[in-house]
Amino acid sequence: MNIKTFFKDRFESWLTKRIPAKSQHTLTSKNIFIFPTAFGFTYLLFVLLLFLLGTNYQNNLIILFSFFLASFFVTVMLHSFFNFSGLTLHSEKLMAGYCEQRIDFPIYIEAQKEHFNIQFAYTKPSMKTKTAATIHVQPGSELVNLPVFSNERGQFSLGRITVSSEYSFGLFRSWSKLDFDHKVLVYPKQRVINNLNTWLSSSTEESKLAGVTQSSDIGIDEFSELKNFIQGESLARTAWKQLAKGQGHFTKHYQSQQGEPLWLTLDNLPTKQLEVQLQYLSYLVNKLSTSNQEFGLLLSSPGKAKVKIEPSLSKAHKQQCLTALAMY
Amino acid sequence: MKITHLFNKLLVKQAVSKPKFYLTRSNAWLLWLSQLLNIALLGFELAYWMLAIILLCFCLQALRIQQNVKPDHPNPVNSQLNWLALKTVSPMVLLIFALLGCIAIAVTAKSFGILISMIHLLSFSYILKAFELRSRKDFYQLILLGFFVLASSLIFTQNLYFSILAFAVLMINLLVLLQYFSPSNRVFKNSKLQFLLLAQSSVLAVLLFLFFPRLSPFWQVPLAKSAQTGLSATVQPGDIAKLARSSELAFRVEFSEDTIPAYSQLYWRALVLDKYDGRKWSKSNEKNIWGLALFQKELKGLETLASDEAISYRVTVEPSFQPWLFALPVARTAETGIDLLPDYTLKSKRIVSQTQSYSVTSYVNQAKLRPLTKTEQRINLSYPVGSNPKLEALGAQLREQFQSPQDRALAVLTRFNELNYYYTLEPPLLVNNSLDQFFFDTKAGFCSHYASAFTFLMRSAGVPSRMVTGYMGGEINRLNAKGGSKGHLNIYQYDAHAWSEIWLKGIGWVRYDPTASVDPSRVNQGFSERLAEQRDNLDNNFFSLQSFKHFAWINNLRLTLDLLDYQWTKLVIGYSAQKQYELIKRWFGQVQSWTFGLIMVSSIVLVLLLLFFINIYLSKVRIKAKERTPWGALYSKSLTLLTKKGLTKSPDETVNHFAKQVALKFPKISKTFYKLSHLFNQLNYQQISHEQQLVLLSKMKNEFKSLNQQVNKLSYKN
């Protein structure tokens, strides 16, 4: 435990009290910090140099010049502060996405006036979230997307966002570390299984015991019957041939949907590595959801709690399954 | 062959490297302009070859801005703007160029003096820096260097107009920075803001100027070796006529209590020239020619004189880069930086390199009673025998003809007056500065011709005499003549004058001005009309209000400007540690060591608070103004409707967020309220044309009507 981390921790805990997590923050004197930049300090050094020059030449005008620049420094501090304060920021708490893909955190900004050179960045270094956005806020509302990349699945807290501005002369940096309680849920990356159908049909037969159960052939385009089109059904399954012939609007229905639902498990995937298996499953969950097949999820491996999600078919179900994959 | 190949390869490789720093086109030009102006203010101090190099660099720079590179990754902010990246110049080329420049400066350093060489170096590096704008850091360095260049121009010129100009240029320098951070704003809008910020800064700047402790110089600095102006230490007959063509200000004199003496009494003595070598007059180099003890005694004697014999005034001299100071005879001063010479002139201990002022008391009617020493007598009677044989003969004749020195002098003056002598600014050239030629043939000359001839004649006639140069007269500006002040006198270079002094037994040195005999108006009211016209034709100052003296209002304007400049010189340039002490004593009573600190801290705090509240007030006014718009009124009306239903919008809540809250609580009216909020946002924040505003406003009115109905229905059901 060195001094640096000690002070860092003290600062963090102080910051938690000072700027607690909220979904909406308004920048005021209570949460704004302002400090000269490196340029600001160099500027002051130059002002001092000019003062020395003026004093050595006993030249009142150069002295006045240096006082003017010094006084300007103070004015700019106030001006920078007023440019920065008054912004209201609002953000979603949780966003989800896939591993190694860009996940955008939207931040809604409301402003009464123009705000220049507003920069956003995540404070946490580990999530490759350093990529900052710099915007010029117009009066009204505006949206900024803060991209996050992750190489790991799971749920992570993103920590605070540093909002800052170096307007108007680069002499000062006004900043605030806002806590929106941002959490990112990272699903495993989707790993494509080639020849999905043949693989699935072949695997079913071999793995009756292993828990991936399927009463009949999975064959995704195994057609069973046509039914009358009901409002709201996916157009992807419209029987276009019949519609074109003028026989009426039907939708294709598949055998599998009527049969017993499909169970996705960790076994009989083309690998034994857990991470890769999860990546395959992530792909399968997506694939099956888009093709409207009912499926359940059953995750079990030695040393880990068993996860079982009953078969179903909905957006919420898909999200539940993906979350389970992310958290497993 | 191989080397050139390698060199080319190097150049190409370096030139290809991509720039990472972008400016908008308008800002790049603004930066260019600010550099040009910074250098222009120093222009007079730079050598021609340096100016040529700098001009070339500016042309190249302009070309670079023209043929800019479009950035690969345009700046994400305001990508619609015209961003450009300047092509980088190879560091090798820059290095070689910089080295050549430095060598040139080093070679010429000896003739320029240290200060001017440093100024050259500063300007040169400032210009070259613009060619390597690779990152934001370079940009910042360039801006800071610009401040330094601008400030150093104030070493050389400090008058009011130059200061205003420098202030304006400072504004442009800062504007470049502001434009960099808010590139989407128009330059005009930003310059307004820039001006406002500088105006806000001026309060604290003035307080600091008044109360920040004045320090004495920390170390010796090289002084400017600028061209000397005004009178010089040697005078040839034609010299003063040349000086009289200039309408530049030489010095000012303010009379605070005593009345300004008559014009014909205003002989401002600067130099006493007692050595004549046949061509020119100069100061004799011999030491101990004066009886210093006698001189001290004489000065002491002055103190015992009644105060109504004395005239007190304050002289403010413009930089002349010479040590001579000006005063009416017989002058005394208590200033520490000034020597009183036994020939009754004042001499500054350092050369006058910037505006300087001093108080003098003169005893105008006091005779200079001190007896001549032997050496003094010898020097003031000597002349190179045979240099002007005709005049020498005339001198001998005068000596025989008249008994008293006064009569001898009078004879010469009468001759000037009665024979056809002509007073002119354009005297005919004399061969070897022959006084004989002037006196007997050309008979036309300026003051120094007459004074030379007169002094020479007096010496050859056996009267100790010497030449005195200085200024005669002055223009009175009575615009500030009220209360204690009697107004001030402006003495210009064209008031330069030369006259003689002869030594009379029992009286001492007496002034004899032969000019008075030739052109009496010169010593009674200044240049005659003919002479003034001649001067205006010869004046090398193209734009001078002096030439319009006969228009009353222009003359009035000129005098007002002159007064402003004088006040500036007196109050700002002449503000000293002593004046500061007096000011603090007057305002705060006792001056303790902590007074300075207390004043500093409290003024900084006060100014900060003041600016803070002004800013808050301004932003409140701006928001209030928005509420007063018709859409603002409609929106706040609908808010009151909702308040009645128990839903209040907190001030820091945003319009969109509140609309969501309404939707949660009263889903029935959510759709109408969303529309209304959206219209309000559009009207309030988007820049739209007036017609569009009207259309949106009528839509908003309709929404408000239906909202009103819906809200009423709500209460019915509830």
Short mmCIF file of C-alpha atoms in Angstrom, two decimals, chain A residues 42-258:
data_model
loop_
_atom_site.label_atom_id
_atom_site.label_comp_id
_atom_site.label_asym_id
_atom_site.label_seq_id
_atom_site.Cartn_x
_atom_site.Cartn_y
_atom_site.Cartn_z
CA THR A 42 3.35 27.92 -18.98
CA TYR A 43 1.27 30.99 -19.67
CA LEU A 44 1.73 32.13 -16.05
CA LEU A 45 5.46 31.56 -16.36
CA PHE A 46 5.47 33.77 -19.45
CA VAL A 47 3.52 36.44 -17.64
CA LEU A 48 6.15 36.36 -14.91
CA LEU A 49 8.88 36.63 -17.54
CA LEU A 50 7.18 39.65 -19.04
CA PHE A 51 6.93 41.20 -15.59
CA LEU A 52 10.66 40.69 -15.14
CA LEU A 53 11.32 42.20 -18.55
CA GLY A 54 9.17 45.21 -17.67
CA THR A 55 10.78 45.62 -14.27
CA ASN A 56 14.28 45.39 -15.62
CA TYR A 57 13.58 47.98 -18.26
CA GLN A 58 11.51 49.96 -15.73
CA ASN A 59 8.97 49.99 -18.50
CA ASN A 60 5.50 50.57 -17.13
CA LEU A 61 3.77 49.50 -20.30
CA ILE A 62 5.33 46.05 -20.32
CA ILE A 63 4.46 45.74 -16.64
CA LEU A 64 0.90 46.78 -17.44
CA PHE A 65 0.90 44.26 -20.28
CA SER A 66 1.91 41.47 -17.92
CA PHE A 67 -0.72 42.53 -15.38
CA PHE A 68 -3.29 42.47 -18.12
CA LEU A 69 -2.39 38.94 -19.07
CA ALA A 70 -2.43 37.88 -15.42
CA SER A 71 -5.83 39.44 -14.92
CA PHE A 72 -7.02 37.81 -18.13
CA PHE A 73 -6.05 34.46 -16.64
CA VAL A 74 -8.48 35.05 -13.78
CA THR A 75 -11.26 36.14 -16.13
CA VAL A 76 -10.75 33.07 -18.27
CA MET A 77 -11.10 30.87 -15.20
CA LEU A 78 -14.58 32.26 -14.59
CA HIS A 79 -15.46 32.11 -18.25
CA SER A 80 -14.37 28.48 -18.52
CA PHE A 81 -16.46 27.67 -15.50
CA PHE A 82 -19.56 29.32 -16.92
CA ASN A 83 -19.09 27.55 -20.23
CA PHE A 84 -19.01 24.23 -18.42
CA SER A 85 -21.73 24.68 -15.82
CA GLY A 86 -25.43 24.37 -16.51
CA LEU A 87 -25.25 21.20 -18.60
CA THR A 88 -27.71 18.48 -17.66
CA LEU A 89 -26.69 14.93 -18.52
CA HIS A 90 -28.83 11.88 -18.43
CA SER A 91 -27.92 8.32 -19.25
CA GLU A 92 -29.17 4.73 -19.25
CA LYS A 93 -27.83 2.53 -16.49
CA LEU A 94 -27.27 -0.69 -18.33
CA MET A 95 -26.31 -1.47 -21.87
CA ALA A 96 -25.62 -4.87 -23.36
CA GLY A 97 -23.59 -6.05 -26.30
CA TYR A 98 -21.20 -8.64 -27.54
CA CYS A 99 -17.60 -9.20 -26.75
CA GLU A 100 -15.14 -7.33 -28.99
CA GLN A 101 -17.91 -5.25 -30.43
CA ARG A 102 -18.69 -1.61 -29.94
CA ILE A 103 -21.28 -1.02 -27.25
CA ASP A 104 -22.70 2.50 -27.23
CA PHE A 105 -23.73 4.24 -24.07
CA PRO A 106 -26.09 7.04 -24.99
CA ILE A 107 -25.83 10.25 -23.01
CA TYR A 108 -28.61 12.74 -23.40
CA ILE A 109 -27.53 16.31 -22.92
CA GLU A 110 -29.80 19.22 -22.24
CA ALA A 111 -28.44 22.73 -22.46
CA GLN A 112 -29.81 26.24 -22.13
CA LYS A 113 -27.02 27.83 -24.10
CA GLU A 114 -24.06 26.87 -26.23
CA HIS A 115 -21.29 24.90 -24.58
CA PHE A 116 -18.02 24.51 -26.39
CA ASN A 117 -15.41 21.80 -26.45
CA ILE A 118 -17.16 19.34 -24.14
CA GLN A 119 -15.23 16.09 -23.89
CA PHE A 120 -16.31 12.73 -22.56
CA ALA A 121 -14.18 9.83 -21.45
CA TYR A 122 -14.46 6.86 -19.19
CA THR A 123 -12.17 6.94 -16.23
CA LYS A 124 -11.74 3.19 -16.06
CA PRO A 125 -8.73 2.16 -18.09
CA SER A 126 -9.40 -1.57 -18.34
CA MET A 127 -12.38 -1.58 -20.66
CA LYS A 128 -10.69 0.10 -23.61
CA THR A 129 -13.09 2.89 -22.93
CA LYS A 130 -10.58 5.70 -23.17
CA THR A 131 -11.94 6.74 -26.53
CA ALA A 132 -13.43 10.10 -25.86
CA ALA A 133 -15.92 12.17 -27.72
CA THR A 134 -15.55 15.91 -28.11
CA ILE A 135 -18.65 17.83 -28.96
CA HIS A 136 -20.00 21.30 -29.25
CA VAL A 137 -23.32 21.39 -27.41
CA GLN A 138 -26.03 23.49 -29.00
CA PRO A 139 -28.92 24.77 -26.93
CA GLY A 140 -31.62 22.12 -26.71
CA SER A 141 -31.08 18.44 -26.36
CA GLU A 142 -28.34 16.36 -27.84
CA LEU A 143 -27.18 12.78 -27.80
CA VAL A 144 -23.64 11.49 -27.46
CA ASN A 145 -22.75 7.85 -27.78
CA LEU A 146 -19.82 6.72 -25.74
CA PRO A 147 -18.36 3.57 -27.19
CA VAL A 148 -17.14 0.73 -24.97
CA PHE A 149 -15.17 -2.32 -26.06
CA SER A 150 -14.63 -5.40 -23.99
CA ASN A 151 -12.61 -8.52 -24.55
CA GLU A 152 -14.28 -10.36 -21.72
CA ARG A 153 -17.81 -11.52 -21.21
CA GLY A 154 -19.70 -10.76 -18.04
CA GLN A 155 -21.16 -7.78 -16.30
CA PHE A 156 -18.91 -4.88 -15.47
CA SER A 157 -19.33 -1.65 -13.70
CA LEU A 158 -17.94 1.13 -15.86
CA GLY A 159 -17.27 3.64 -13.16
CA ARG A 160 -17.34 7.35 -13.59
CA ILE A 161 -17.36 9.40 -16.72
CA THR A 162 -15.03 12.35 -16.94
CA VAL A 163 -16.73 15.27 -18.61
CA SER A 164 -14.33 18.09 -19.29
CA SER A 165 -13.75 21.22 -21.32
CA GLU A 166 -10.71 23.32 -22.15
CA TYR A 167 -12.71 26.14 -23.62
CA SER A 168 -12.15 29.06 -23.93
CA PHE A 169 -8.38 29.46 -24.20
CA GLY A 170 -6.95 26.13 -23.16
CA LEU A 171 -5.68 27.75 -19.98
CA PHE A 172 -8.03 25.87 -17.71
CA ARG A 173 -9.59 22.47 -17.71
CA SER A 174 -13.01 22.31 -16.09
CA TRP A 175 -14.01 18.79 -15.30
CA SER A 176 -16.33 16.60 -13.36
CA LYS A 177 -16.40 12.89 -12.71
CA LEU A 178 -20.01 11.85 -13.00
CA ASP A 179 -21.34 8.52 -11.84
CA PHE A 180 -24.28 7.23 -13.84
CA ASP A 181 -23.83 3.79 -12.25
CA HIS A 182 -23.05 2.53 -15.72
CA LYS A 183 -22.96 -1.21 -16.09
CA VAL A 184 -22.18 -3.06 -19.24
CA LEU A 185 -23.33 -6.58 -19.91
CA VAL A 186 -21.03 -8.31 -22.33
CA TYR A 187 -22.37 -11.40 -24.07
CA PRO A 188 -19.95 -13.93 -25.46
CA LYS A 189 -18.87 -13.23 -28.99
CA GLN A 190 -20.92 -15.07 -31.58
CA ARG A 191 -18.93 -17.87 -33.15
CA VAL A 192 -20.45 -19.14 -36.34
CA ILE A 193 -21.11 -22.86 -36.74
CA ASN A 194 -20.74 -23.88 -40.36
CA ASN A 195 -23.35 -26.19 -41.85
CA LEU A 196 -25.63 -25.51 -38.98
CA ASN A 197 -28.38 -27.83 -40.10
CA THR A 198 -26.30 -30.89 -40.79
CA TRP A 199 -24.40 -30.36 -37.61
CA LEU A 200 -27.53 -29.99 -35.54
CA SER A 201 -29.23 -33.02 -37.07
CA SER A 202 -26.14 -35.13 -36.68
CA SER A 203 -25.59 -34.03 -33.15
CA THR A 204 -29.12 -34.82 -32.06
CA GLU A 205 -28.81 -38.46 -32.77
CA GLU A 206 -25.53 -38.87 -30.98
CA SER A 207 -26.47 -36.92 -27.95
CA LYS A 208 -29.77 -38.19 -26.76
CA LEU A 209 -28.24 -38.96 -23.43
CA ALA A 210 -26.41 -35.71 -23.09
CA GLY A 211 -29.50 -33.61 -22.72
CA VAL A 212 -29.82 -31.97 -26.07
CA THR A 213 -33.17 -33.36 -26.86
CA GLN A 214 -35.19 -33.06 -29.96
CA SER A 215 -38.20 -35.18 -30.63
CA SER A 216 -38.06 -34.91 -34.37
CA ASP A 217 -35.64 -33.58 -36.92
CA ILE A 218 -34.52 -30.12 -36.15
CA GLY A 219 -34.30 -29.17 -39.85
CA ILE A 220 -34.93 -25.52 -39.77
CA ASP A 221 -36.66 -25.40 -43.13
CA GLU A 222 -38.42 -28.67 -42.58
CA PHE A 223 -41.78 -27.50 -43.79
CA SER A 224 -44.92 -28.94 -42.22
CA GLU A 225 -47.99 -26.93 -43.23
CA LEU A 226 -49.46 -23.62 -44.38
CA LYS A 227 -51.73 -21.65 -42.16
CA ASN A 228 -53.71 -18.51 -42.78
CA PHE A 229 -51.75 -15.36 -42.29
CA ILE A 230 -52.42 -13.69 -38.97
CA GLN A 231 -51.75 -10.01 -38.49
CA GLY A 232 -48.40 -9.53 -36.86
CA GLU A 233 -46.72 -12.65 -38.12
CA SER A 234 -43.29 -12.30 -39.63
CA LEU A 235 -43.31 -11.61 -43.35
CA ALA A 236 -40.20 -13.74 -43.63
CA ARG A 237 -42.36 -16.77 -43.37
CA THR A 238 -44.97 -15.72 -45.90
CA ALA A 239 -45.61 -18.37 -48.51
CA TRP A 240 -44.75 -16.10 -51.40
CA LYS A 241 -45.45 -18.75 -54.05
CA GLN A 242 -49.03 -19.08 -52.97
CA LEU A 243 -49.44 -15.38 -52.55
CA ALA A 244 -48.08 -14.76 -56.00
CA LYS A 245 -50.45 -17.28 -57.51
CA GLY A 246 -53.29 -15.42 -55.82
CA GLN A 247 -54.24 -18.34 -53.60
CA GLY A 248 -54.23 -16.21 -50.49
CA HIS A 249 -51.83 -15.09 -47.82
CA PHE A 250 -50.41 -18.03 -45.91
CA THR A 251 -47.54 -18.48 -43.59
CA LYS A 252 -45.27 -21.47 -43.56
CA HIS A 253 -45.15 -23.42 -40.37
CA TYR A 254 -42.46 -25.82 -39.48
CA GLN A 255 -42.58 -29.14 -37.86
CA SER A 256 -40.05 -28.33 -35.20
CA GLN A 257 -42.20 -25.66 -33.66
CA GLN A 258 -44.87 -28.03 -32.90
#
